[in-house]
Coordinates of C-alpha atoms in Angstrom, one line a residue:
Chain V
M1398 CA 0.0 0.0 0.0
A1399 CA 2.6 2.5 1.0
N1400 CA 6.0 2.9 -0.7
T1401 CA 9.1 4.3 0.8
S1402 CA 10.4 5.7 -2.6
V1403 CA 8.8 7.9 -5.2
S1404 CA 9.0 7.7 -9.0
Y1405 CA 7.5 10.3 -11.3
Q1406 CA 4.8 8.5 -13.3
C1407 CA 2.1 9.9 -15.5
P1408 CA -1.1 10.0 -13.5
N1409 CA -3.1 9.0 -16.6
C1410 CA -1.1 6.0 -17.9
S1411 CA 1.6 5.4 -15.3
A1412 CA 4.4 5.7 -17.9
P1413 CA 7.6 7.5 -16.7
L1414 CA 7.3 11.3 -17.0
S1415 CA 10.1 13.5 -18.3
F1416 CA 10.5 17.2 -18.7
I1417 CA 11.1 18.2 -22.2
P1418 CA 13.4 21.2 -22.3
G1419 CA 11.8 24.4 -23.8
N1420 CA 8.3 23.1 -23.0
K1421 CA 6.3 24.9 -20.4
K1422 CA 4.3 21.8 -19.6
I1423 CA 5.3 18.3 -18.8
T1424 CA 4.1 16.0 -21.5
C1425 CA 3.7 12.2 -21.2
E1426 CA 5.5 10.8 -24.2
Y1427 CA 3.3 7.7 -24.1
C1428 CA -0.2 9.0 -23.8
G1429 CA 0.4 12.6 -24.8
T1430 CA -1.4 14.1 -21.8
E1431 CA 0.0 17.5 -20.8
F1432 CA 0.4 18.6 -17.2
E1433 CA 1.1 21.9 -15.5
V1434 CA 4.5 21.8 -13.9
A1435 CA 3.0 23.3 -10.7
A1436 CA 0.4 20.6 -10.5
I1437 CA 2.9 17.8 -11.0
E1438 CA 5.3 19.3 -8.5
E1439 CA 2.5 19.6 -5.9
M1440 CA 1.4 16.1 -6.5
F1441 CA 4.8 14.5 -6.2
A1442 CA 5.8 16.7 -3.3
G1443 CA 2.9 15.0 -1.5
K1444 CA 4.2 11.6 -2.6
R1445 CA 7.7 12.4 -1.3
E1446 CA 6.2 13.4 2.0
L1447 CA 4.2 10.1 2.1
A1448 CA 7.3 8.1 1.3
A1449 CA 9.2 9.8 4.2
R1450 CA 6.2 9.2 6.5
T1451 CA 6.1 5.5 5.5
E1452 CA 9.7 5.0 6.6
E1453 CA 8.8 6.7 9.9
A1454 CA 5.7 4.5 10.2
Q1455 CA 7.8 1.4 9.7
A1456 CA 10.2 2.4 12.4
A1457 CA 7.5 3.4 14.9
K1458 CA 7.0 1.0 17.8
W1459 CA 4.4 0.6 20.5
D1460 CA 5.4 1.6 24.0
T1461 CA 4.7 -1.7 25.8
Q1462 CA 7.0 -1.0 28.7
N1463 CA 4.3 0.4 30.9
A1464 CA 1.6 -2.2 30.1
G1465 CA 0.7 -4.1 33.2
D1466 CA 2.2 -4.0 36.7
K1467 CA 4.3 -6.3 38.9
W1468 CA 2.4 -8.4 41.4
S1469 CA 3.1 -7.2 44.9
A1470 CA 4.6 -9.6 47.4
D1471 CA 1.3 -9.5 49.4
E1472 CA -0.8 -10.3 46.4
A1473 CA 1.5 -13.2 45.4
A1474 CA 1.5 -14.5 49.0
A1475 CA -2.3 -14.4 49.2
L1476 CA -2.6 -16.4 46.0
K1477 CA -0.2 -19.1 46.9
A1478 CA -2.1 -22.4 46.5
L1479 CA -1.7 -25.4 44.3
T1480 CA -4.2 -27.5 46.1
C1481 CA -7.8 -26.4 46.9
S1482 CA -7.7 -24.5 50.1
S1483 CA -11.2 -25.7 50.8
C1484 CA -11.1 -29.5 50.3
G1485 CA -7.4 -30.1 49.6
A1486 CA -8.0 -31.6 46.2
E1487 CA -5.3 -31.0 43.6
L1488 CA -6.1 -28.4 41.0
V1489 CA -5.3 -29.3 37.4
C1490 CA -5.0 -26.4 35.0
D1491 CA -2.8 -25.3 32.2
E1492 CA 0.2 -23.1 32.4
N1493 CA -1.7 -19.8 31.9
T1494 CA -4.5 -20.3 34.3
M1495 CA -4.7 -17.5 36.9
A1496 CA -8.0 -18.4 38.5
T1497 CA -10.2 -21.4 38.5
E1498 CA -12.8 -23.3 40.4
C1499 CA -12.2 -26.6 42.3
V1500 CA -14.0 -29.4 40.4
Y1501 CA -14.7 -31.2 43.7
C1502 CA -16.1 -28.6 46.0
G1503 CA -16.6 -25.6 43.6
N1504 CA -14.3 -23.4 45.7
P1505 CA -13.0 -20.5 43.6
T1506 CA -9.2 -20.6 43.7
M1507 CA -6.3 -18.5 42.5
I1508 CA -3.2 -20.1 41.1
P1509 CA -0.3 -17.7 41.2
K1510 CA 2.5 -20.2 41.1
R1511 CA 3.3 -19.5 37.5
F1512 CA 2.8 -15.8 37.9
D1513 CA 6.4 -15.0 38.8
G1514 CA 7.8 -12.4 36.5
N1515 CA 4.5 -12.0 34.7
L1516 CA 2.4 -8.9 34.5
K1517 CA -0.5 -7.9 36.7
P1518 CA -3.4 -6.6 34.7
D1519 CA -4.0 -2.8 34.8
L1520 CA -7.7 -3.0 34.3
V1521 CA -10.6 -5.3 34.4
I1522 CA -14.2 -5.2 33.1
P1523 CA -16.2 -7.1 35.7
F1524 CA -18.8 -9.7 34.7
K1525 CA -22.3 -8.2 34.3
K1526 CA -24.0 -11.1 32.8
S1527 CA -24.9 -14.2 34.9
K1528 CA -24.9 -17.9 33.8
A1529 CA -28.7 -17.7 33.4
D1530 CA -28.3 -14.7 31.2
A1531 CA -25.8 -16.6 29.1
V1532 CA -28.1 -19.6 28.6
A1533 CA -31.1 -17.3 27.8
A1534 CA -29.0 -15.3 25.3
L1535 CA -27.9 -18.5 23.6
K1536 CA -31.5 -19.7 23.3
K1537 CA -32.4 -16.3 21.8
F1538 CA -29.4 -16.6 19.4
Y1539 CA -30.9 -19.7 17.9
E1540 CA -34.1 -17.8 16.9
G1541 CA -34.6 -16.5 13.4
H1542 CA -32.2 -18.9 11.7
Y1543 CA -34.3 -20.7 9.1
L1544 CA -31.7 -23.4 8.4
L1545 CA -31.2 -24.5 11.9
P1546 CA -31.9 -28.2 12.2
S1547 CA -35.1 -28.9 14.0
N1548 CA -33.6 -31.4 16.4
F1549 CA -30.8 -29.1 17.3
T1550 CA -33.1 -26.9 19.3
A1551 CA -35.3 -29.7 20.4
N1552 CA -32.6 -31.9 21.9
N1553 CA -30.2 -29.0 22.7
R1554 CA -28.3 -29.3 25.9
V1555 CA -25.6 -26.9 26.8
E1556 CA -22.6 -29.2 27.7
A1557 CA -20.4 -26.7 29.4
I1558 CA -20.7 -23.1 30.4
Q1559 CA -17.6 -21.4 31.6
P1560 CA -17.1 -17.8 32.6
M1561 CA -13.6 -16.6 31.8
Y1562 CA -11.6 -13.5 32.1
V1563 CA -9.7 -13.3 28.8
P1564 CA -6.4 -11.3 28.7
F1565 CA -6.6 -8.4 26.3
W1566 CA -4.1 -5.7 25.3
L1567 CA -5.8 -2.3 24.9
F1568 CA -3.9 -0.1 22.5
D1569 CA -4.2 3.7 22.7
S1570 CA -2.7 5.5 19.8
S1571 CA -2.5 9.0 18.4
I1572 CA -1.6 9.0 14.7
T1573 CA -0.9 11.2 11.8
A1574 CA -2.3 9.8 8.6
Q1575 CA -1.7 10.9 5.0
A1576 CA -3.3 9.6 1.9
E1577 CA -3.5 10.5 -1.8
F1578 CA -6.6 9.8 -3.8
R1579 CA -7.3 9.9 -7.5
A1580 CA -10.8 11.4 -7.9
E1581 CA -12.9 11.8 -10.9
K1582 CA -15.8 14.1 -11.9
I1583 CA -17.8 12.7 -14.7
H1584 CA -19.8 15.0 -16.9
R1585 CA -22.0 13.3 -19.6
Y1586 CA -23.8 15.2 -22.2
E1587 CA -25.2 14.6 -25.7
T1588 CA -24.9 16.5 -28.9
A1589 CA -27.0 15.9 -32.0
S1590 CA -24.8 13.0 -33.1
E1591 CA -22.7 11.9 -30.1
V1592 CA -22.7 11.0 -26.5
V1593 CA -19.8 12.8 -24.9
I1594 CA -18.3 11.7 -21.5
E1595 CA -15.8 14.2 -20.0
T1596 CA -13.8 12.8 -17.0
Q1597 CA -12.0 15.4 -15.0
V1598 CA -9.2 13.8 -13.0
F1599 CA -8.0 15.3 -9.7
N1600 CA -5.2 14.5 -7.3
C1601 CA -6.6 14.8 -3.8
Q1602 CA -4.2 15.0 -0.9
R1603 CA -5.4 14.6 2.7
A1604 CA -3.6 14.5 6.0
G1605 CA -4.9 14.5 9.5
K1606 CA -4.4 13.7 13.1
M1607 CA -6.7 11.5 15.2
S1608 CA -6.6 9.4 18.3
F1609 CA -7.9 5.9 19.0
E1610 CA -8.6 4.7 22.5
K1611 CA -8.2 1.2 23.8
I1612 CA -8.4 -0.9 20.7
P1613 CA -8.8 -4.4 22.1
V1614 CA -6.6 -7.3 20.9
D1615 CA -6.8 -10.6 22.8
G1616 CA -3.5 -11.9 24.2
S1617 CA -4.5 -15.5 24.5
K1618 CA -3.4 -18.2 22.1
K1619 CA -6.3 -20.5 23.0
M1620 CA -9.0 -18.0 22.3
D1621 CA -9.9 -17.7 18.6
D1622 CA -9.0 -14.2 17.4
T1623 CA -12.0 -14.0 15.2
Y1624 CA -14.4 -14.8 18.0
M1625 CA -12.7 -12.3 20.3
E1626 CA -13.1 -9.6 17.6
S1627 CA -16.7 -10.6 17.1
I1628 CA -17.7 -10.0 20.7
E1629 CA -16.7 -6.4 20.5
P1630 CA -17.4 -3.6 21.4
F1631 CA -16.9 -3.2 25.1
D1632 CA -18.2 -0.4 27.2
Y1633 CA -15.1 1.1 28.6
S1634 CA -16.9 3.3 31.0
E1635 CA -17.1 0.2 33.2
L1636 CA -13.4 -0.5 33.2
V1637 CA -12.0 -0.6 36.8
P1638 CA -8.5 -0.9 38.2
F1639 CA -7.6 -4.6 38.5
A1640 CA -8.2 -6.4 41.8
T1641 CA -7.9 -10.1 42.4
A1642 CA -11.3 -10.0 44.0
Y1643 CA -12.9 -9.8 40.6
L1644 CA -11.5 -13.2 39.6
T1645 CA -13.1 -15.2 42.4
G1646 CA -15.6 -17.6 41.0
Y1647 CA -14.3 -17.3 37.4
L1648 CA -11.7 -18.8 35.3
A1649 CA -8.9 -16.4 34.3
D1650 CA -6.0 -16.8 32.0
K1651 CA -2.8 -14.7 31.8
Y1652 CA -1.6 -13.5 28.5
D1653 CA 0.6 -15.8 26.4
V1654 CA 0.8 -13.6 23.3
P1655 CA 2.9 -10.5 24.1
A1656 CA 1.7 -7.0 23.2
E1657 CA 4.4 -6.7 20.5
T1658 CA 3.0 -9.7 18.7
C1659 CA -0.6 -8.3 19.0
A1660 CA 0.3 -4.8 17.9
P1661 CA 0.2 -5.3 14.1
R1662 CA -3.5 -6.3 14.4
A1663 CA -4.3 -3.0 16.2
D1664 CA -2.1 -1.1 13.7
K1665 CA -3.9 -2.6 10.8
R1666 CA -7.3 -1.6 12.2
V1667 CA -6.1 1.9 13.1
E1668 CA -4.7 2.3 9.5
N1669 CA -8.0 1.1 7.9
S1670 CA -10.1 3.5 10.0
A1671 CA -7.7 6.4 9.6
I1672 CA -7.8 6.0 5.8
S1673 CA -11.5 5.7 5.9
V1674 CA -11.8 9.0 7.8
L1675 CA -9.5 10.7 5.2
R1676 CA -11.4 9.2 2.3
S1677 CA -14.7 10.4 3.7
S1678 CA -13.3 13.9 3.4
V1679 CA -12.9 13.6 -0.4
K1680 CA -16.3 14.9 -1.3
N1681 CA -18.2 15.9 -4.5
F1682 CA -16.5 13.4 -6.8
D1683 CA -18.1 10.6 -8.7
N1684 CA -15.2 8.1 -8.3
V1685 CA -12.5 8.1 -5.6
D1686 CA -9.6 5.6 -5.6
M1687 CA -6.8 5.6 -3.0
Q1688 CA -3.4 5.8 -4.6
S1689 CA -1.1 5.7 -1.5
S1690 CA -1.2 6.2 2.2
A1691 CA 1.0 6.4 5.3
V1692 CA -0.1 6.2 8.9
V1693 CA 2.4 7.2 11.5
K1694 CA 1.9 6.5 15.2
D1695 CA 2.7 9.6 17.2
V1696 CA 1.9 8.2 20.5
G1697 CA 1.3 4.5 21.3
K1698 CA 0.4 3.2 24.7
V1699 CA -0.7 -0.2 25.8
L1700 CA -2.7 -1.4 28.8
Y1701 CA -3.2 -4.9 30.0
A1702 CA -6.8 -5.8 30.9
L1703 CA -9.0 -8.8 31.6
V1704 CA -12.3 -9.0 29.8
P1705 CA -15.3 -11.1 30.7
V1706 CA -16.4 -13.8 28.3
W1707 CA -18.9 -16.6 28.8
I1708 CA -17.9 -19.8 26.8
L1709 CA -20.8 -22.1 26.0
T1710 CA -20.3 -25.4 24.4
T1711 CA -23.0 -27.6 22.9
R1712 CA -23.0 -30.8 20.9
Y1713 CA -24.9 -31.8 17.8
E1714 CA -24.3 -35.1 15.9
D1715 CA -21.1 -35.7 17.9
K1716 CA -19.7 -32.4 16.8
P1717 CA -19.0 -29.7 19.4
Y1718 CA -20.3 -26.1 18.8
T1719 CA -18.7 -23.3 20.8
F1720 CA -20.4 -20.0 21.4
M1721 CA -19.1 -17.0 23.2
M1722 CA -20.9 -14.2 24.9
N1723 CA -19.5 -10.8 25.9
G1724 CA -19.8 -11.0 29.7
Q1725 CA -20.4 -7.3 29.8
T1726 CA -22.8 -6.5 26.9
G1727 CA -24.4 -9.9 26.4
K1728 CA -23.5 -10.1 22.7
V1729 CA -23.4 -13.8 21.6
V1730 CA -21.3 -15.0 18.7
G1731 CA -20.9 -18.4 17.1
S1732 CA -21.5 -20.6 14.1
L1733 CA -24.7 -22.7 14.0
P1734 CA -25.0 -26.0 12.1
Y1735 CA -27.4 -25.9 9.2
D1736 CA -29.8 -28.5 7.8
S1737 CA -28.8 -29.4 4.2
G1738 CA -32.4 -30.3 3.3
K1739 CA -33.6 -26.8 4.4
A1740 CA -30.6 -25.2 2.7
F1741 CA -31.9 -26.8 -0.6
M1742 CA -35.6 -26.4 0.1
Y1743 CA -35.9 -22.7 0.9
P1744 CA -33.8 -21.5 -2.2
A1745 CA -35.8 -24.0 -4.4
I1746 CA -39.1 -22.5 -3.2
C1747 CA -37.7 -19.0 -3.8
T1748 CA -36.6 -20.0 -7.3
V1749 CA -40.0 -21.6 -8.2
I1750 CA -41.8 -18.5 -7.0
L1751 CA -39.5 -16.2 -8.9
I1752 CA -39.7 -18.0 -12.3
P1753 CA -43.2 -16.9 -13.3
I1754 CA -42.7 -13.4 -11.9
I1755 CA -39.4 -12.9 -13.9
Y1756 CA -40.9 -14.6 -16.9
F1757 CA -43.9 -12.2 -16.9
I1758 CA -41.5 -9.2 -16.6
A1759 CA -39.1 -10.6 -19.2
S1760 CA -41.9 -11.3 -21.8
M1761 CA -43.1 -7.8 -21.4
I1762 CA -39.6 -6.4 -22.1
L1763 CA -38.6 -8.8 -24.9
Chain D
M181 CA -51.8 34.1 -41.9
T182 CA -53.6 33.3 -45.2
K183 CA -50.2 33.0 -46.9
K184 CA -49.0 30.5 -44.3
I185 CA -52.2 28.4 -44.8
C186 CA -51.7 28.5 -48.5
A187 CA -48.1 27.5 -48.2
L188 CA -48.9 24.6 -45.9
F189 CA -51.7 23.5 -48.3
L190 CA -49.2 23.6 -51.3
L191 CA -46.6 21.7 -49.3
F192 CA -49.2 19.0 -48.4
A193 CA -50.3 18.8 -52.0
A194 CA -46.8 18.5 -53.3
L195 CA -46.0 15.7 -50.8
S196 CA -49.2 13.9 -51.9
V197 CA -48.3 14.2 -55.5
N198 CA -44.8 13.0 -54.7
V199 CA -46.3 9.9 -53.2
V200 CA -48.7 9.3 -56.0
F201 CA -46.0 9.8 -58.7
A202 CA -43.3 8.0 -56.9
V203 CA -45.1 4.7 -57.0
P204 CA -45.8 3.0 -60.3
A205 CA -49.3 3.8 -61.7
N206 CA -49.1 1.2 -64.5
E207 CA -52.6 0.1 -65.4
K208 CA -51.3 -3.4 -66.2
I209 CA -50.4 -4.1 -62.6
L210 CA -53.5 -2.7 -61.1
N211 CA -55.2 -6.1 -60.9
M212 CA -52.2 -8.0 -59.8
S213 CA -51.8 -9.3 -56.3
V214 CA -48.0 -9.7 -56.6
V215 CA -46.0 -6.9 -58.2
D216 CA -42.3 -7.7 -58.8
E217 CA -40.9 -4.6 -60.5
P218 CA -37.2 -5.4 -59.9
N219 CA -37.8 -9.0 -61.2
L220 CA -36.6 -10.7 -58.1
M221 CA -38.7 -13.8 -58.4
S222 CA -39.3 -16.3 -61.2
Q223 CA -42.7 -16.5 -62.9
S224 CA -43.5 -19.8 -61.2
E225 CA -42.7 -18.3 -57.8
I226 CA -45.0 -15.3 -58.6
K227 CA -47.7 -17.7 -59.7
S228 CA -47.4 -19.8 -56.6
L229 CA -47.7 -16.7 -54.4
T230 CA -50.6 -15.4 -56.4
D231 CA -52.4 -18.8 -55.9
K232 CA -51.8 -18.7 -52.2
I233 CA -53.1 -15.1 -52.1
K234 CA -56.2 -16.1 -54.0
T235 CA -56.8 -19.0 -51.5
I236 CA -56.4 -16.7 -48.5
E237 CA -58.6 -14.0 -50.1
T238 CA -61.4 -16.5 -50.8
K239 CA -61.1 -18.1 -47.4
Y240 CA -61.3 -15.0 -45.3
N241 CA -62.8 -12.4 -47.7
I242 CA -59.9 -10.1 -47.5
R243 CA -57.5 -8.5 -50.0
V244 CA -53.8 -9.3 -49.8
G245 CA -51.0 -7.6 -51.7
I246 CA -47.3 -8.0 -52.2
E247 CA -45.3 -5.2 -54.0
F248 CA -41.6 -5.1 -54.7
L249 CA -40.8 -1.8 -56.2
N250 CA -37.5 -0.5 -57.6
S251 CA -37.7 2.7 -55.6
I252 CA -40.3 5.0 -54.2
G253 CA -37.9 7.9 -54.3
N254 CA -37.9 10.2 -51.3
S255 CA -41.4 9.3 -50.3
D256 CA -42.2 7.9 -46.9
V257 CA -42.5 4.1 -47.3
E258 CA -45.4 3.9 -44.8
S259 CA -47.3 6.7 -46.6
A260 CA -46.7 5.0 -49.9
A261 CA -47.8 1.6 -48.6
R262 CA -51.0 3.1 -47.1
Y263 CA -51.7 4.9 -50.4
L264 CA -51.3 1.7 -52.4
L265 CA -53.4 -0.3 -49.9
N266 CA -56.2 2.2 -50.2
Q267 CA -55.9 2.4 -54.0
R268 CA -55.6 -1.3 -54.9
Y269 CA -56.5 -3.5 -51.9
G270 CA -59.2 -1.5 -50.1
D271 CA -62.1 -3.4 -51.5
G272 CA -61.9 -6.5 -49.3
Q273 CA -65.0 -7.3 -47.4
N274 CA -63.1 -8.0 -44.2
G275 CA -60.2 -5.7 -44.9
G276 CA -56.9 -5.6 -46.7
I277 CA -53.2 -5.9 -46.1
L278 CA -50.1 -5.0 -48.1
L279 CA -46.4 -5.8 -48.0
L280 CA -44.4 -3.1 -49.7
V281 CA -40.7 -3.5 -50.3
D282 CA -38.7 -0.5 -51.6
M283 CA -35.6 -2.1 -53.0
G284 CA -34.0 1.3 -53.7
N285 CA -34.0 2.3 -50.1
R286 CA -34.0 -1.3 -48.8
K287 CA -37.1 -0.7 -46.7
W288 CA -40.1 -2.8 -46.1
Q289 CA -43.6 -2.0 -44.7
I290 CA -46.6 -4.0 -43.9
V291 CA -49.9 -2.0 -43.6
T292 CA -53.4 -3.2 -42.7
D293 CA -56.6 -1.2 -43.0
A294 CA -58.9 -0.6 -40.1
K295 CA -61.0 -3.7 -40.6
L296 CA -58.0 -6.1 -40.7
Q297 CA -56.4 -4.4 -37.8
Q298 CA -59.1 -6.2 -35.7
V299 CA -57.6 -9.5 -36.9
I300 CA -53.9 -8.5 -36.9
P301 CA -53.4 -5.8 -34.3
N302 CA -49.6 -5.7 -34.7
P303 CA -48.4 -6.5 -38.3
N304 CA -44.9 -6.9 -36.8
D305 CA -46.1 -10.3 -35.5
I306 CA -46.3 -11.7 -39.0
A307 CA -42.9 -10.4 -40.0
G308 CA -41.1 -13.1 -38.0
G309 CA -38.1 -14.3 -40.0
F310 CA -39.2 -12.0 -42.8
V311 CA -36.2 -9.6 -42.6
N312 CA -33.6 -12.4 -42.4
K313 CA -35.1 -13.9 -45.6
L314 CA -35.0 -10.5 -47.3
L315 CA -31.4 -10.1 -46.3
S316 CA -30.4 -13.5 -47.6
G317 CA -32.2 -12.8 -50.9
D318 CA -34.9 -15.4 -50.4
Y319 CA -37.7 -13.1 -51.6
Y320 CA -40.1 -15.9 -52.3
G321 CA -39.5 -17.4 -48.9
A322 CA -40.1 -14.0 -47.3
C323 CA -43.4 -13.6 -49.1
A324 CA -44.5 -17.1 -48.4
G325 CA -43.8 -16.5 -44.7
Y326 CA -45.8 -13.3 -44.8
L327 CA -48.8 -15.1 -46.4
E328 CA -48.5 -18.0 -43.9
G329 CA -48.6 -15.4 -41.0
I330 CA -51.8 -13.9 -42.5
D331 CA -53.4 -17.3 -42.8
Q332 CA -52.6 -18.2 -39.2
F333 CA -53.8 -14.9 -37.8
C334 CA -57.0 -14.9 -39.9
G335 CA -57.6 -18.6 -39.1
Y336 CA -57.2 -17.9 -35.3
Y337 CA -59.6 -15.0 -35.5
A338 CA -62.2 -17.0 -37.5
K339 CA -62.0 -19.8 -34.9
N340 CA -61.8 -17.8 -31.7
G341 CA -63.6 -14.6 -32.7
A342 CA -60.7 -12.6 -31.2
A343 CA -57.2 -11.6 -32.5
Y344 CA -54.3 -13.7 -31.5
D345 CA -52.3 -12.0 -28.8
S346 CA -48.7 -12.7 -29.5
S347 CA -47.7 -11.6 -26.1
S348 CA -49.8 -14.4 -24.6
G349 CA -47.8 -17.0 -26.4
F350 CA -44.9 -18.9 -24.9
N351 CA -41.7 -16.9 -25.1
P352 CA -38.7 -19.3 -24.9
M353 CA -36.2 -16.4 -24.5
A354 CA -38.1 -15.0 -21.6
A355 CA -38.4 -18.5 -20.1
V356 CA -34.7 -19.2 -20.3
M357 CA -33.9 -15.8 -18.8
A358 CA -36.5 -16.3 -16.0
V359 CA -35.1 -19.7 -15.1
L360 CA -31.5 -18.5 -15.1
I361 CA -32.2 -15.3 -13.0
A362 CA -34.4 -17.3 -10.6
I363 CA -31.7 -19.9 -10.1
L364 CA -29.1 -17.2 -9.5
C365 CA -31.5 -15.6 -7.0
G366 CA -31.9 -19.0 -5.4
I367 CA -28.1 -19.4 -5.1
G368 CA -27.9 -15.9 -3.6
V369 CA -30.7 -16.7 -1.1
R370 CA -28.9 -20.0 -0.1
S371 CA -25.6 -18.2 0.4
W372 CA -27.3 -15.5 2.5
L373 CA -29.1 -18.1 4.6
I374 CA -26.0 -20.1 5.2
G375 CA -24.0 -16.9 5.9
S376 CA -26.6 -15.9 8.5
M377 CA -25.9 -19.0 10.5
S378 CA -22.7 -17.5 11.8
N379 CA -21.9 -14.0 13.1
V380 CA -18.2 -14.7 13.6
R381 CA -16.3 -12.0 11.6
H382 CA -12.9 -10.5 11.5
E383 CA -12.9 -6.9 12.6
V384 CA -11.0 -4.8 10.1
A385 CA -11.5 -1.4 11.5
A386 CA -11.2 0.4 14.8
S387 CA -14.0 3.0 14.2
D388 CA -15.7 2.1 17.5
Y389 CA -12.6 3.3 19.3
L390 CA -11.9 6.5 17.3
K391 CA -12.2 9.6 19.4
R392 CA -14.2 11.7 17.0
D393 CA -13.3 15.0 18.7
T394 CA -9.6 14.4 18.0
V395 CA -10.0 14.2 14.2
K396 CA -8.2 17.2 12.7
L397 CA -7.5 17.5 9.0
T398 CA -4.2 19.2 8.4
K399 CA -4.1 18.9 4.7
N400 CA -7.0 19.2 2.3
R401 CA -5.9 19.9 -1.2
D402 CA -7.5 18.9 -4.6
T403 CA -5.4 19.5 -7.7
Y404 CA -6.8 19.3 -11.1
L405 CA -4.7 17.1 -13.4
F406 CA -6.3 16.5 -16.8
T407 CA -9.5 15.7 -18.6
N408 CA -10.3 12.6 -20.6
V409 CA -13.0 13.0 -23.2
S410 CA -14.6 10.0 -24.8
R411 CA -17.2 10.3 -27.6
R412 CA -19.4 7.7 -29.1
P413 CA -21.9 8.1 -31.9
K414 CA -25.6 8.0 -30.9
P415 CA -27.5 5.0 -32.2
R416 CA -29.7 6.0 -35.1
P417 CA -33.3 5.2 -34.3
S418 CA -34.2 4.1 -37.8
S419 CA -31.1 2.2 -38.8
G420 CA -32.2 -1.1 -37.3
R421 CA -32.8 -4.1 -39.4
S422 CA -36.3 -4.5 -38.3
G423 CA -38.6 -1.8 -37.3
G424 CA -41.4 -1.2 -34.8
G425 CA -45.1 -1.5 -35.3
S426 CA -47.8 1.0 -34.8
S427 CA -51.5 1.1 -34.9
G428 CA -54.2 3.7 -35.1
G429 CA -57.7 4.3 -36.1
G430 CA -56.8 4.0 -39.8
G431 CA -55.1 0.6 -39.5
G432 CA -51.8 -1.0 -38.3
S433 CA -48.4 -0.9 -39.7
A434 CA -44.9 -2.4 -39.2
G435 CA -41.8 -1.7 -41.1
G436 CA -38.0 -1.3 -41.1
S437 CA -34.8 -1.6 -43.1
F438 CA -33.0 -4.7 -44.3

């Protein structure tokens, strides 16, 4: 998308441009289009700036040093337990588990043994939705899907429901974006014998500054990135400083994907949105195509947060189906199975109904 | 004002005379049903057509004419055809119809009078395949097809008491188009239904997290570069191989070029 070098090319045919001595205009030797020197100079000055900015953008890094905090000695001491403090059963969990529930007595338990040297979250969004809310939301999610197999809902039983705090990196960034667009104004008119289409071509340069706040990117390998992006957005007005008390009764994982690894996903989203903002400022044209762009991060800050997610698993024809619900907003995401018979029947009915209607219209036209 | 009326009258008279004199007024051909001035068909073909015309005329009490002329000059082919119809084929009890082919300008016209318009509302309907045969030089075949069309329309009218509505017939082109479009719509509906079973999507933008009040445009410059001009000639309305049909109180007509 963005280049770090600039070559002078004809805006009409992309052939190399050269200045012909003695001529007041720059002429493309290939397509013959003439350009004002000032217009070309202005256009390529923008490109040079873009190229320079692109180099800067490639060099810019996120400041991840301040993301998260060290566990205090008190906190670590309070969390020391590998066996259930209630019934003494041994807790089995993976290497990233921060909090879990004893499978024997249901006692909520913290497991800080593997926390040493890891970060403490800065923020947490507490759970707002209960288990009953999650089950009800899932049932509601099934509604309105015409291809859902009939026995899926009839015999449906949620196999597992787990509330989990998922580690997220929240990226704050202030950026400077620049983009160059090729825009066209099309004027069509008719003479007595011809249809004439005049296309005026413009070079539109836009630059701007804007800030994005807390773009969430999950820092857990075992959570599907697409699912985590689908449960967005979150209401950040309910973010609170992290306290271990929020984890009691819930599963919680620590991050296992560092912020530096997650940053490109946030960068890409910021870039897309920034270009979209600039593009929306190119108005009163019939066609607009982006030619090049550069987004430079002026300030980049990262916070480490835990986000509430309900994970619901159900089974149909021996195949597990996983759904996730935003534990704050109640938004459910997932992929439902579909009935192949219905997937054939409904389109077939639609086709059969449409044939006589289209035939009637077509026979009127032909 | 009087001068203007006189001028218009003279112009109308001149145009009428032009029509009258542009078409042959040979006494010899006044009683013929098939006129072949450019000698495009053999005598046996003309006789065959004449026999067919006689059969149709007797069967339905109508007058049928076919006239191939060298040229009608600058006269309007429809006006000339209507003039000839009234002059030579206007005595049919149930009406008259004429096919006029102007070989000089390569134009054809079918006209019916008001009576036969009840039977053949759109003469274009009996010109199916007519133009292609004219183009290929099969003049006899073109005329035979024209007569066959008249026979079919008159036969339908005699049997049903109403004109055959060509739009009510089966249109294979429309049927094929309907099936294809409906299948495409069906495929589209299927894709949409299957797609609606999942709401798991990659998020490509961060618009939800943009602080709108921080957006500041620092550069906003539009530079005109050049203009491309493309021209294409307008399609000529009368240059098509086949023409449209029309009908009015005085009868129906259909015509075009070949």
